[in-house]
mmCIF file of C-alpha atoms in Angstrom:
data_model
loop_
_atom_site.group_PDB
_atom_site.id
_atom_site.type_symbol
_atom_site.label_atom_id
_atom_site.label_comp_id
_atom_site.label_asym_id
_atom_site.label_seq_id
_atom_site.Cartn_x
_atom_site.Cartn_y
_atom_site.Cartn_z
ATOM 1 C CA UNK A 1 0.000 0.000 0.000
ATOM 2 C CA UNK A 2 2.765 2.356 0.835
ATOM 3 C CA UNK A 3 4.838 1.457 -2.583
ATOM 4 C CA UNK A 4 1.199 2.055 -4.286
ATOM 5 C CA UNK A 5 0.946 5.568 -2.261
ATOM 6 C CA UNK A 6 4.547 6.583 -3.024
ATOM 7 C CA UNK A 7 4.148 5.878 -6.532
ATOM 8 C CA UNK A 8 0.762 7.996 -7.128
ATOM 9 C CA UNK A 9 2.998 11.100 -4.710
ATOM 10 C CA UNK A 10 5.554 10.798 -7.437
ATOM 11 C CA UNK A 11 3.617 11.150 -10.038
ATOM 12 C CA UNK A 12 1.533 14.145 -9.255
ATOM 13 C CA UNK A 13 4.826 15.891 -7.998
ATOM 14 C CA UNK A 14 5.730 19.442 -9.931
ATOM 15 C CA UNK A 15 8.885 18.395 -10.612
ATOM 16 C CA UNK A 16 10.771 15.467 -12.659
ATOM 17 C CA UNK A 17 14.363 14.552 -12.281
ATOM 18 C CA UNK A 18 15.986 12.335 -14.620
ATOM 19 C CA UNK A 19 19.773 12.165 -15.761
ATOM 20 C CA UNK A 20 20.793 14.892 -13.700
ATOM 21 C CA UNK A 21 18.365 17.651 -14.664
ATOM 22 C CA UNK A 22 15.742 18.760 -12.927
ATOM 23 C CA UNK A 23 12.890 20.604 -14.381
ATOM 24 C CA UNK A 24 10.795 22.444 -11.959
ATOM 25 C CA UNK A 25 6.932 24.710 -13.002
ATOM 26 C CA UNK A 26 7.369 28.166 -11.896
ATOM 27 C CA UNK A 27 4.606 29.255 -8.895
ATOM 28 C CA UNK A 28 2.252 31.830 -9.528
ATOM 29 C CA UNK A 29 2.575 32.065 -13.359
ATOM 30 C CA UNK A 30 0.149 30.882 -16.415
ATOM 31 C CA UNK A 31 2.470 28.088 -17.670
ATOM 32 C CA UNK A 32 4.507 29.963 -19.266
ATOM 33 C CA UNK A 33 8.069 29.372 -17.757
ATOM 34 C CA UNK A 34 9.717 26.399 -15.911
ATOM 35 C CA UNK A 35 12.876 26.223 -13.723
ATOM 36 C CA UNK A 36 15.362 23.827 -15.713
ATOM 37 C CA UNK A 37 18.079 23.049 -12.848
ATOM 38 C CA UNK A 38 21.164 20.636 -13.113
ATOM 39 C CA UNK A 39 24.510 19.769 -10.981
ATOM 40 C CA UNK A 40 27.792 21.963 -11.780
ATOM 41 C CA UNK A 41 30.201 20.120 -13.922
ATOM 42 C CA UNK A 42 33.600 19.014 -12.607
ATOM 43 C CA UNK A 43 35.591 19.620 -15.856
ATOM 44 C CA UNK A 44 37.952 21.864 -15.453
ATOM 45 C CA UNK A 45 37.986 23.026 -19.449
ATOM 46 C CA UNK A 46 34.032 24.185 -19.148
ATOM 47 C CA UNK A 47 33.137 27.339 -19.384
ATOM 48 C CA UNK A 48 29.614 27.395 -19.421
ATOM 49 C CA UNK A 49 26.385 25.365 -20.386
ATOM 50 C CA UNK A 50 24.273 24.884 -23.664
ATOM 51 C CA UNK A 51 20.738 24.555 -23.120
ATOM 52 C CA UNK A 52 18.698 22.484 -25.443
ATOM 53 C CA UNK A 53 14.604 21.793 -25.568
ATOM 54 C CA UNK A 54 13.070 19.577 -27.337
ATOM 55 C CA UNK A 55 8.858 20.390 -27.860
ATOM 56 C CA UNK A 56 7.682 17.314 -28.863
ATOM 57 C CA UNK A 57 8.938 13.708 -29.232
ATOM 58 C CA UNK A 58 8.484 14.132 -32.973
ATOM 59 C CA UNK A 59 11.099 17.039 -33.336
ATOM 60 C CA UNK A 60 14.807 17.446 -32.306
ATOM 61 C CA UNK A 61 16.456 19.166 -29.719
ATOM 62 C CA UNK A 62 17.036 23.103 -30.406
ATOM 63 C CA UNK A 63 19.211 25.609 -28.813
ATOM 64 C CA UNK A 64 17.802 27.195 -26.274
ATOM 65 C CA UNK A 65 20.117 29.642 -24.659
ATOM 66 C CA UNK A 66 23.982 29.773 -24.077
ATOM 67 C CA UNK A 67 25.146 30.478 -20.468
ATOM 68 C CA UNK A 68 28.721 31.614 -19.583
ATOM 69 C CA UNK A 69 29.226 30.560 -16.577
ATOM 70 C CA UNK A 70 29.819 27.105 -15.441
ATOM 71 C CA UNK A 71 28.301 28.223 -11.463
ATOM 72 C CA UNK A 72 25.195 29.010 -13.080
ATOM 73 C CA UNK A 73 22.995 25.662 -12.918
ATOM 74 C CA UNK A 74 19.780 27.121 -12.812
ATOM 75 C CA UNK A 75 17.840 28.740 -16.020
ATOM 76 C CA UNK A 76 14.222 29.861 -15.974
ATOM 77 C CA UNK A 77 12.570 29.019 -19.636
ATOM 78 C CA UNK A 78 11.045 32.194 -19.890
ATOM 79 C CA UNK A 79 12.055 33.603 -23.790
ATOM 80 C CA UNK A 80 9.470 35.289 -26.062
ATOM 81 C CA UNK A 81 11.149 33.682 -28.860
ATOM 82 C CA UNK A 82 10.107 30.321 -27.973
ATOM 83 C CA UNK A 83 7.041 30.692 -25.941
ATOM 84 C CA UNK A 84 6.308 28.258 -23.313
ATOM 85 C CA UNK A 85 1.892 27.507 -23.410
ATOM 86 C CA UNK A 86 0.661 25.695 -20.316
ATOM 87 C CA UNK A 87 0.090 21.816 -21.025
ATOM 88 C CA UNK A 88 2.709 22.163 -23.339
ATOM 89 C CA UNK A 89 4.924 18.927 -23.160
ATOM 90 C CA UNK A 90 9.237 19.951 -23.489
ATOM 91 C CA UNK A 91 12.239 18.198 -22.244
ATOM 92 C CA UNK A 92 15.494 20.021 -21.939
ATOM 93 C CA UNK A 93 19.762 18.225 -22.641
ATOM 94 C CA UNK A 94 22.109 20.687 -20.807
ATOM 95 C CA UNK A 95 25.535 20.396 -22.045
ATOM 96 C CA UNK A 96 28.826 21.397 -20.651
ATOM 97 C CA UNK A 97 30.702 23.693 -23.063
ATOM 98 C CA UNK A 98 34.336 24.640 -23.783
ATOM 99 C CA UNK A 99 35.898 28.375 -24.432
ATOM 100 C CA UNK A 100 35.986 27.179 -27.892
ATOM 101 C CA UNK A 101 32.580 26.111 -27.965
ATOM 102 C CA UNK A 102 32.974 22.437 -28.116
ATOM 103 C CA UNK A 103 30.466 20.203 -26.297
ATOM 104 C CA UNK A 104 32.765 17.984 -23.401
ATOM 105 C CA UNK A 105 30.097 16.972 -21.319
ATOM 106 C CA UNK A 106 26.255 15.874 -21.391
ATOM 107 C CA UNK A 107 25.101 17.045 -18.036
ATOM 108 C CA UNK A 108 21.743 14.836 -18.349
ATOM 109 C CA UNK A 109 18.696 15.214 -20.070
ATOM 110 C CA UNK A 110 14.885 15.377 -18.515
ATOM 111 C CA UNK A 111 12.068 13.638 -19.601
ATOM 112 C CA UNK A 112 8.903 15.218 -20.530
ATOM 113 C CA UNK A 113 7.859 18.220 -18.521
ATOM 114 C CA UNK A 114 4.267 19.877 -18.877
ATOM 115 C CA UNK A 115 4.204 23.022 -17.598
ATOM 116 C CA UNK A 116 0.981 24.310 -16.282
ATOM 117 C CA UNK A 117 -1.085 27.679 -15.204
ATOM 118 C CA UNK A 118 -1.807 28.394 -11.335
ATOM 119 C CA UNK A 119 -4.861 28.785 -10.239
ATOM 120 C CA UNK A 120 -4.330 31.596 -8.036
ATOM 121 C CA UNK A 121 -1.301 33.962 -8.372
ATOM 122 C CA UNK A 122 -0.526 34.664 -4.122
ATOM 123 C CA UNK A 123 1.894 37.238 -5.682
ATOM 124 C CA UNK A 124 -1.645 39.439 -6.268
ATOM 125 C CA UNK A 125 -3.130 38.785 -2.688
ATOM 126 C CA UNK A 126 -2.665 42.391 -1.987
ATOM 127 C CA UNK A 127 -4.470 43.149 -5.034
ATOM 128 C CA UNK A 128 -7.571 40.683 -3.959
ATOM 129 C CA UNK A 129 -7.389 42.008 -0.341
ATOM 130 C CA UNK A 130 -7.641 46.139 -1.144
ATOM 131 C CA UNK A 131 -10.365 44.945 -3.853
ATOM 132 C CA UNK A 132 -12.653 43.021 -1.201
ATOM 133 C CA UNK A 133 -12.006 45.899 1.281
ATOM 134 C CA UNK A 134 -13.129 48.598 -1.740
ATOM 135 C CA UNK A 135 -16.245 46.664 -2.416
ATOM 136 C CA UNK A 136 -17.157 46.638 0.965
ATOM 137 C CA UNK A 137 -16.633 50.130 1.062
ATOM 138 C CA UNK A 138 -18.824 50.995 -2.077
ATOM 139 C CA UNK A 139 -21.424 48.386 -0.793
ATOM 140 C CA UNK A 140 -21.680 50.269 2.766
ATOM 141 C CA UNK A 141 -21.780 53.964 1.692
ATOM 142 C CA UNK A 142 -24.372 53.368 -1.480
ATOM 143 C CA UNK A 143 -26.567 51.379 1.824
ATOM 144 C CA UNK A 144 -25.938 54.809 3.233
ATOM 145 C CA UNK A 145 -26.959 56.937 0.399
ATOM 146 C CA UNK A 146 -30.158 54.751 0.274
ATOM 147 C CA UNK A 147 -31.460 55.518 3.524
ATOM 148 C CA UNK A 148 -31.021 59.047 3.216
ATOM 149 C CA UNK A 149 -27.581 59.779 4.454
ATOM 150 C CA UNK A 150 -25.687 62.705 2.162
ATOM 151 C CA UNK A 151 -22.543 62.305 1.904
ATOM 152 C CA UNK A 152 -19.735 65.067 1.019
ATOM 153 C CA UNK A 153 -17.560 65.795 -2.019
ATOM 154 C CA UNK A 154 -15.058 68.779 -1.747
ATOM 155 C CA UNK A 155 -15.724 71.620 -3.478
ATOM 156 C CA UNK A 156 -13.917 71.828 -7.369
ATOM 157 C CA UNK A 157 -13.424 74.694 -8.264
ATOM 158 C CA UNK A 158 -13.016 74.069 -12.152
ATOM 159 C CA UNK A 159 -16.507 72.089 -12.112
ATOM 160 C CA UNK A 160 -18.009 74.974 -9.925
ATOM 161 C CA UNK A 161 -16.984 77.677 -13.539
ATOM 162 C CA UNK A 162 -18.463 75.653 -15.587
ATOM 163 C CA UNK A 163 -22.415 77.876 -14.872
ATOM 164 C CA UNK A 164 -20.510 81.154 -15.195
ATOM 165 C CA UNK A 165 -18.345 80.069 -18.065
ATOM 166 C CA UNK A 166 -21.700 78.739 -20.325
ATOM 167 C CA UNK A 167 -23.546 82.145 -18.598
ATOM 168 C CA UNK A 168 -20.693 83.840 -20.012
ATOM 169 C CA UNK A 169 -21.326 82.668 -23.631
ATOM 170 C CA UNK A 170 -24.465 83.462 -23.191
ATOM 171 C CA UNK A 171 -24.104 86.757 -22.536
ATOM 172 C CA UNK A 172 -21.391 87.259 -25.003
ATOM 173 C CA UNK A 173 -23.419 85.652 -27.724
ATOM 174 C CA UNK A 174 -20.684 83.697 -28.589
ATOM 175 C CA UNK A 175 -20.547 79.375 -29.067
ATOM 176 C CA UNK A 176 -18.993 77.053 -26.594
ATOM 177 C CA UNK A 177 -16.186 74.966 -27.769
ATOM 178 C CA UNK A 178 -15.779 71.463 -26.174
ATOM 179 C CA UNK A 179 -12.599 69.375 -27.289
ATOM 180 C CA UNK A 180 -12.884 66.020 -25.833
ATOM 181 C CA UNK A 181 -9.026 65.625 -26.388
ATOM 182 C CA UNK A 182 -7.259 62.421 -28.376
ATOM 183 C CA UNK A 183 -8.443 60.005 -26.729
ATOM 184 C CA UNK A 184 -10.555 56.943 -27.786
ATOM 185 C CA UNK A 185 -13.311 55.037 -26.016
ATOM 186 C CA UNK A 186 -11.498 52.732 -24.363
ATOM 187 C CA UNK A 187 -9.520 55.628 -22.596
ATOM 188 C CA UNK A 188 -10.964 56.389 -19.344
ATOM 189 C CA UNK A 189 -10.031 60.019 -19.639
ATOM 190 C CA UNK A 190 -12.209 60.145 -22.917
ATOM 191 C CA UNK A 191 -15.197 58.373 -20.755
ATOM 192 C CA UNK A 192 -14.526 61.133 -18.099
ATOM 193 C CA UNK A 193 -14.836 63.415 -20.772
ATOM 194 C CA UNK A 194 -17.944 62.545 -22.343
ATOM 195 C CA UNK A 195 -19.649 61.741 -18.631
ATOM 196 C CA UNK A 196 -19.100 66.070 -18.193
ATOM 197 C CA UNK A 197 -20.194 67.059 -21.773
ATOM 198 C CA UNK A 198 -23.768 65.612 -20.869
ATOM 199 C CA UNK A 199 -24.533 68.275 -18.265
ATOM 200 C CA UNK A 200 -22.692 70.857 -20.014
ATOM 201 C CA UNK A 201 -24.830 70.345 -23.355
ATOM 202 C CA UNK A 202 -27.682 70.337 -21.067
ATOM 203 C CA UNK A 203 -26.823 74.073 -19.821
ATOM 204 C CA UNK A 204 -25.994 74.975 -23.328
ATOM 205 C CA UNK A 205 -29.462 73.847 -24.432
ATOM 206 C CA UNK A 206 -31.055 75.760 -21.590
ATOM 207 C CA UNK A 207 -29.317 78.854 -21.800
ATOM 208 C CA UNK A 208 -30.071 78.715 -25.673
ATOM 209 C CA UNK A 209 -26.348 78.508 -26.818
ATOM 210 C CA UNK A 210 -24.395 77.272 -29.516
ATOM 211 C CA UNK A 211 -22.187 74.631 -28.368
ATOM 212 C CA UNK A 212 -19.299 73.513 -31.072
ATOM 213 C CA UNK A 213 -18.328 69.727 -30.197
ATOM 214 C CA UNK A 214 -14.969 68.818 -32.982
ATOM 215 C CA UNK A 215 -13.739 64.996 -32.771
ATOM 216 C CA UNK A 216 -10.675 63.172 -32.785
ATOM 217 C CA UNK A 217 -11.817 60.112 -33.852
ATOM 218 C CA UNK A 218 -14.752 58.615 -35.693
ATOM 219 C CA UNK A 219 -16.766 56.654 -32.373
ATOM 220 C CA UNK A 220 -16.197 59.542 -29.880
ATOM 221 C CA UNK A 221 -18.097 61.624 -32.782
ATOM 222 C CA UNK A 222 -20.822 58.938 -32.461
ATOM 223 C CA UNK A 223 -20.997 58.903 -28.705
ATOM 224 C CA UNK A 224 -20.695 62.643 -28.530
ATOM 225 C CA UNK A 225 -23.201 62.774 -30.906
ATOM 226 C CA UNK A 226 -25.798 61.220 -29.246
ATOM 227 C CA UNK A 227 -24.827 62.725 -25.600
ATOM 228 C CA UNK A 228 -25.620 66.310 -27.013
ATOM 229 C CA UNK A 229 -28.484 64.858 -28.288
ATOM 230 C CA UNK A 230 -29.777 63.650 -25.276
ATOM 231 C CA UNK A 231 -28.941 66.740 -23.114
ATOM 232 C CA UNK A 232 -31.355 68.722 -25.632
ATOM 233 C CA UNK A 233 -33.759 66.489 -25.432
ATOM 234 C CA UNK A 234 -33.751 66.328 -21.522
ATOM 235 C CA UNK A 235 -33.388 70.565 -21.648
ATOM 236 C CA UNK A 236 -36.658 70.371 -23.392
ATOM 237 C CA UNK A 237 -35.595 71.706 -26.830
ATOM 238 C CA UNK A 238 -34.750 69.067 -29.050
ATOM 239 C CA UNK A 239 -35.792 71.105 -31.571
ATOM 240 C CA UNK A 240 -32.801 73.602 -31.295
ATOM 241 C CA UNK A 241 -29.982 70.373 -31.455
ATOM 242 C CA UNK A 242 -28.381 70.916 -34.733
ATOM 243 C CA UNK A 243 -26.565 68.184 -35.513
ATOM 244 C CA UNK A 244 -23.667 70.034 -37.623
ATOM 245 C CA UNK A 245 -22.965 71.180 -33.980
ATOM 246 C CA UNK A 246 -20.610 67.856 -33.230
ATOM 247 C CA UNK A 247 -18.772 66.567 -36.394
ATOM 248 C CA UNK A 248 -15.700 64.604 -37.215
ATOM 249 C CA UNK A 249 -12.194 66.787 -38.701
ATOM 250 C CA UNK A 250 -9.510 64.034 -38.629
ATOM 251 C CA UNK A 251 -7.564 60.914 -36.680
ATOM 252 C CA UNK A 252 -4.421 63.000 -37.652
ATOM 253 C CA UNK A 253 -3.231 64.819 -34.668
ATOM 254 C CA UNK A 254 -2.001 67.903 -36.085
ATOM 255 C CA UNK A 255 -4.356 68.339 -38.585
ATOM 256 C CA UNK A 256 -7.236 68.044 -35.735
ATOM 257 C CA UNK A 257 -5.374 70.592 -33.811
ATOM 258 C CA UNK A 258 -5.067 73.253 -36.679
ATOM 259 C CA UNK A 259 -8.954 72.951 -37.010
ATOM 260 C CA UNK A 260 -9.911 73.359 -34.112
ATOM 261 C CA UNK A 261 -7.264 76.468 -33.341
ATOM 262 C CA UNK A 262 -8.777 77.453 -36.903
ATOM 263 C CA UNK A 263 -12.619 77.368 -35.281
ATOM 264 C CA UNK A 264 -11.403 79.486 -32.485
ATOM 265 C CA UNK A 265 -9.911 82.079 -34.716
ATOM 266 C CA UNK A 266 -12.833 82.684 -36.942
ATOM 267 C CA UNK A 267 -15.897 81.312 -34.311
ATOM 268 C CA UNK A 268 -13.971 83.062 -31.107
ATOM 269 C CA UNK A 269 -15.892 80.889 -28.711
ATOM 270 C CA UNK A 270 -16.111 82.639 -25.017
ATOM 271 C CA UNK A 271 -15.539 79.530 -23.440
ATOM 272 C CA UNK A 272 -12.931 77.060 -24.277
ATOM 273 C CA UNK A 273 -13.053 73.385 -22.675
ATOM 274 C CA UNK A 274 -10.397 70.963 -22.827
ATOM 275 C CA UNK A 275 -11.435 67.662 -21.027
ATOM 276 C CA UNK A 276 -10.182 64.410 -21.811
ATOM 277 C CA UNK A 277 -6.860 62.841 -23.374
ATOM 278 C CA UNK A 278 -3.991 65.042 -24.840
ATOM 279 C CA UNK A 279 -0.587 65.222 -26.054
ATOM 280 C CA UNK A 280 1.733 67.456 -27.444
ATOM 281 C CA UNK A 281 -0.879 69.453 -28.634
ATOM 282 C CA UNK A 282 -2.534 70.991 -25.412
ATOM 283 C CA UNK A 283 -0.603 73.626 -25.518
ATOM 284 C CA UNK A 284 -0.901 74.463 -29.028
ATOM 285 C CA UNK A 285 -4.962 74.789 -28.594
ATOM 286 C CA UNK A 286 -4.419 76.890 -24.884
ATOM 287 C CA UNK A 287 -2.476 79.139 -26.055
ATOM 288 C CA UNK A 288 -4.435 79.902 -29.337
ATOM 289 C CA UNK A 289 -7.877 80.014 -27.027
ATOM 290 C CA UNK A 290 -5.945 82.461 -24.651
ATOM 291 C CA UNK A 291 -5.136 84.459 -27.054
ATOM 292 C CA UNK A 292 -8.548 85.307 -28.353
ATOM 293 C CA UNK A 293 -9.753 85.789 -24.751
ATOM 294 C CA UNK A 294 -12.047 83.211 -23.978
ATOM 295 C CA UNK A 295 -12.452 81.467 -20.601
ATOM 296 C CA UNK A 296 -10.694 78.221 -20.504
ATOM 297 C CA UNK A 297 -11.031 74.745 -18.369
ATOM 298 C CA UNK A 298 -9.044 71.926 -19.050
ATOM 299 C CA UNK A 299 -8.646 68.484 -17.522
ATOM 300 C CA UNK A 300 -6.755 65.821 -17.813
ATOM 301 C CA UNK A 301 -4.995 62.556 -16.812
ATOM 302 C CA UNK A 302 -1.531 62.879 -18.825
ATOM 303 C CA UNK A 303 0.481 64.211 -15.860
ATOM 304 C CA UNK A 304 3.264 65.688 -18.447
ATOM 305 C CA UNK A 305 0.424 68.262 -20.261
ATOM 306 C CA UNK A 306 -0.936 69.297 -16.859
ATOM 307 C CA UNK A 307 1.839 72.430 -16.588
ATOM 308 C CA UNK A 308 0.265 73.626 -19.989
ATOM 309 C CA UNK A 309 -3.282 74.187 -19.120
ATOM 310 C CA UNK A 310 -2.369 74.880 -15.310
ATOM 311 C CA UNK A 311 -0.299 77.821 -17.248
ATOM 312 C CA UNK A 312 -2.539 78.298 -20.111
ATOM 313 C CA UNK A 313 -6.263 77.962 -19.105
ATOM 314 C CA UNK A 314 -8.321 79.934 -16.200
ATOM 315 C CA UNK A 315 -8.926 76.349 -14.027
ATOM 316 C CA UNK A 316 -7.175 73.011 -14.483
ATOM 317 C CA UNK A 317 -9.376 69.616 -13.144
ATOM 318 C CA UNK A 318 -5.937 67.498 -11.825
ATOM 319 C CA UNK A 319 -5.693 64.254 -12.647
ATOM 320 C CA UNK A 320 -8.798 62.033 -10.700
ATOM 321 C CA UNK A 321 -10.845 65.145 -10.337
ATOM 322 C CA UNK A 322 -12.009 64.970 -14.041
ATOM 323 C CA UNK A 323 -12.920 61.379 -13.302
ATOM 324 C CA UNK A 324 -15.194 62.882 -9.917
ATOM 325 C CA UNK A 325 -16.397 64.910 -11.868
ATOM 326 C CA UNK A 326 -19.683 63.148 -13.284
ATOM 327 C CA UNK A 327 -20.244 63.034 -9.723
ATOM 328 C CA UNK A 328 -19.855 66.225 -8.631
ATOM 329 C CA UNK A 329 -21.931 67.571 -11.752
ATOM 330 C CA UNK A 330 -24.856 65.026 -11.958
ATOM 331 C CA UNK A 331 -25.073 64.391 -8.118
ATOM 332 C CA UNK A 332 -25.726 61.071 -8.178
ATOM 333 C CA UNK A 333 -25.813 59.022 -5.084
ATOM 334 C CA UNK A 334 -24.437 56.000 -6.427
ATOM 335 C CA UNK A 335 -21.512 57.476 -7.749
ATOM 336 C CA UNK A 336 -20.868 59.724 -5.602
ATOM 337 C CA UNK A 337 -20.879 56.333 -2.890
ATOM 338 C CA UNK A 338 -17.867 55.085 -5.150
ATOM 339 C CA UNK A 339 -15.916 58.731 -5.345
ATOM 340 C CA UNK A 340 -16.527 58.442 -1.392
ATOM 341 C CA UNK A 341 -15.079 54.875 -0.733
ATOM 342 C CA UNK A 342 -12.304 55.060 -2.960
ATOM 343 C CA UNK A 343 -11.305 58.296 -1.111
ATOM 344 C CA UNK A 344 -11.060 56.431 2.425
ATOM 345 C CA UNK A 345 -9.138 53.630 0.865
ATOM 346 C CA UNK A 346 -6.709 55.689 -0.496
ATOM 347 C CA UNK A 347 -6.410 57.728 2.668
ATOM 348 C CA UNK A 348 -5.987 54.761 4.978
ATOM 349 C CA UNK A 349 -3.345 53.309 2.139
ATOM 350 C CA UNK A 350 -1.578 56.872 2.689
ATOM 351 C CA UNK A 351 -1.839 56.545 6.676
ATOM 352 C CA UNK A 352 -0.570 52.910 6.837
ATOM 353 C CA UNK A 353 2.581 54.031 4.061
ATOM 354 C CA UNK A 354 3.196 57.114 6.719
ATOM 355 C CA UNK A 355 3.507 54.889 9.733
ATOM 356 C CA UNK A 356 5.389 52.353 8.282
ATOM 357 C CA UNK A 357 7.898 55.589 6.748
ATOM 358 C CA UNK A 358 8.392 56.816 9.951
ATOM 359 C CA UNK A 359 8.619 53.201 11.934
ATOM 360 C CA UNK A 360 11.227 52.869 9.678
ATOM 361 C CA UNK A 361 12.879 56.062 9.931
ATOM 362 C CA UNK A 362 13.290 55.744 13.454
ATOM 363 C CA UNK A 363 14.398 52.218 13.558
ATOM 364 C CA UNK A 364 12.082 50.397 15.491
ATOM 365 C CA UNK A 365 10.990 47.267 13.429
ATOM 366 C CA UNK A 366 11.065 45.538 16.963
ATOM 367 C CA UNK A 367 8.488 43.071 15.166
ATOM 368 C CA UNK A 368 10.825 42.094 12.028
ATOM 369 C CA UNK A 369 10.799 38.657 12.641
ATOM 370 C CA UNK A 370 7.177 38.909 13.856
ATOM 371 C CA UNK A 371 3.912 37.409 11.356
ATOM 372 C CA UNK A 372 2.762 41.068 11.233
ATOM 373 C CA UNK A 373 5.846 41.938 9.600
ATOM 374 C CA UNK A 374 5.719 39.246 7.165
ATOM 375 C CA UNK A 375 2.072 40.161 5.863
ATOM 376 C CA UNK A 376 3.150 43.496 5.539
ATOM 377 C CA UNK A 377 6.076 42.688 3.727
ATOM 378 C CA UNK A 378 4.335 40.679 1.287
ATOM 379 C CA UNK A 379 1.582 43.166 1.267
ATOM 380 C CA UNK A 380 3.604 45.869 0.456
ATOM 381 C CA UNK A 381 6.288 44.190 -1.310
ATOM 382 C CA UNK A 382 9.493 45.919 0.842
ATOM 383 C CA UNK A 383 12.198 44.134 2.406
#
């Protein structure tokens, strides 16, 4: 019973040894890489070690990799040239070389290895754990929400311009310009965007103002399309959306940027908003908008064009503050729930980062060897 037992052990073990080489499945990966380990060679002409792998029984062995150095004995299979897939079936020769490159001696060869994917990756438990603890957040505060509780977002003083800057317009009797930036759909600046052109299209449409709405690319123009749209329909004048209002220019991005500083030369919109995704050429459109006076926001996630419109344009939305901003404008409790528990968890991140900072600054990891340490260790990856 005990031969029977040993057998079925060896079997299902995660690593095979055979004529001196040892291949081994890396933890925490998705099959693609194995540990290929062998025994230093006692020939005192080596200088290093061929590796060889072999991908099926129907093919031949194939260099793998050359290593200089005959203390090396351990290589990790991990080369986008020959991709490892899990379940795929490889053996690997290692053989001692010379300076000259001649093969002196076969270290051993494995038999066949299938590499496979893990299940769970504990490498990512601090991902899981801050996850669970934001859902719980979210899930408590929107509770809250429901049963009347109102819950505070700090003032933003960009979102708070946005009445006088359309009021402005107004009384000017001049169009609105919104550039959307760069971006595409899939960029959540760009869905940022298009969440804060709702409510301002809505104003527009109240306030009986013409609202110019240029595109980057071809499906913002259809989404943008339809959100101005909407916002005249919910102002109650659907009748006034005119749909040459929001068109398509170009997917080049100088070409989109010399129309649209072209619009503000000959439209010279009162209010200029830049909210979304941009590049080199935010501060080709800020300047050109501050130059023919008009009021300017801007927003943005690309940290290196933020000193251009902070510069450039009358208020700047930093970073996540264009993303809070569909819930600052719109109000809604959900979202604003969300806004409200990813604010704590970043705040008690911050707190906990502090501590451990100053802990150790002044030198008094008295529970190093402790399990608290450990966790955080792993948690926050420091040594």
């Amino acid at each position: 019973m005990k031969t029977i037992l040993g057998s079925i052990i060896f079997l299902m073990s995660f690593s095979v040894v055979f004529g001196g080489v040892t291949v081994e499945d890396v933890p925490n990966d998705d099959g693609s890489a194995l540990y290929v380990i062998w025994n230093q060679t006692d020939n005192p002409d080596a200088s290093g070690y061929m590796v060889y792998r072999k991908d099926s029984p129907e093919t031949g062995f194939f260099i793998l990799s050359r290593i200089g150095s005959v203390a090396e004995t351990v290589y990790v299979d991990y080369d986008p040239r020959y991709p490892l897939e899990a379940g795929m079936d490889v053996s690997y020769k290692i053989v001692a070389m010379s300076q000259e490159e001649e093969e002196l001696e076969v270290m051993g060869e494995s038999s066949v290895f299938s590499s496979s994917a893990s299940f769970f990756n504990k490498t990512k438990i601090n991902t899981f754990i801050a996850t669970v603890f934001a859902f719980i957040l979210i899930v408590y505060f929107i509770n809250s929400v429901k049963k009347g509780k109102t819950l505070f977002i700090r003032k933003i003083a960009g979102l708070d311009a946005l009445d006088e800057a359309v009021g402005r317009a107004t009384e000017m009797g001049r169009p609105v310009l919104y550039v959307s930036g760069l971006g595409y759909m899939e960029d959540i600046a760009t869905v940022a965007s298009i969440n804060i052109l709702g409510p301002v299209a809505k104003k527009v449409a109240e306030y009986e103002t013409k609202i110019i709405v240029p595109n980057f690319d071809p499906i913002v123009y259809t989404v943008t399309s339809e959100v101005v749209k909407e916002a005249y329909l919910e102002a109650g004048k659907p009748d006034a959306f005119n749909p040459d209002q929001v068109f398509f220019i170009s997917e080049h991005q100088f070409a989109y940027v010399a129309a649209v500083n072209g619009i503000m030369l000959r439209e010279k919109p009162a209010t200029n908003l830049f909210l979304g995704m941009f590049y080199a050429e935010s501060l080709l459109l800020a300047e050109t908008g501050n130059s023919t006076g008009a009021i300017q926001i801007a927003g943005t996630d690309a940290v290196t064009q933020l000193p251009f419109f902070i510069t450039s344009c009358d208020y700047t939305l930093i970073g996540e503050e264009l993303y809070a901003a569909s819930a600052y404008l719109s109000k809604d409790p959900v979202l604003c729930a969300t806004i409200k528990a990813q604010d704590i968890e970043k705040g008690l991140l911050m707190i906990f980062l502090v501590s451990l900072s100053i802990l150790s600054i002044l030198n008094v990891f008295v529970f190093k060897s402790d399990i608290i340490w450990r966790f955080i260790s792993a948690f926050f990856r420091v040594e």
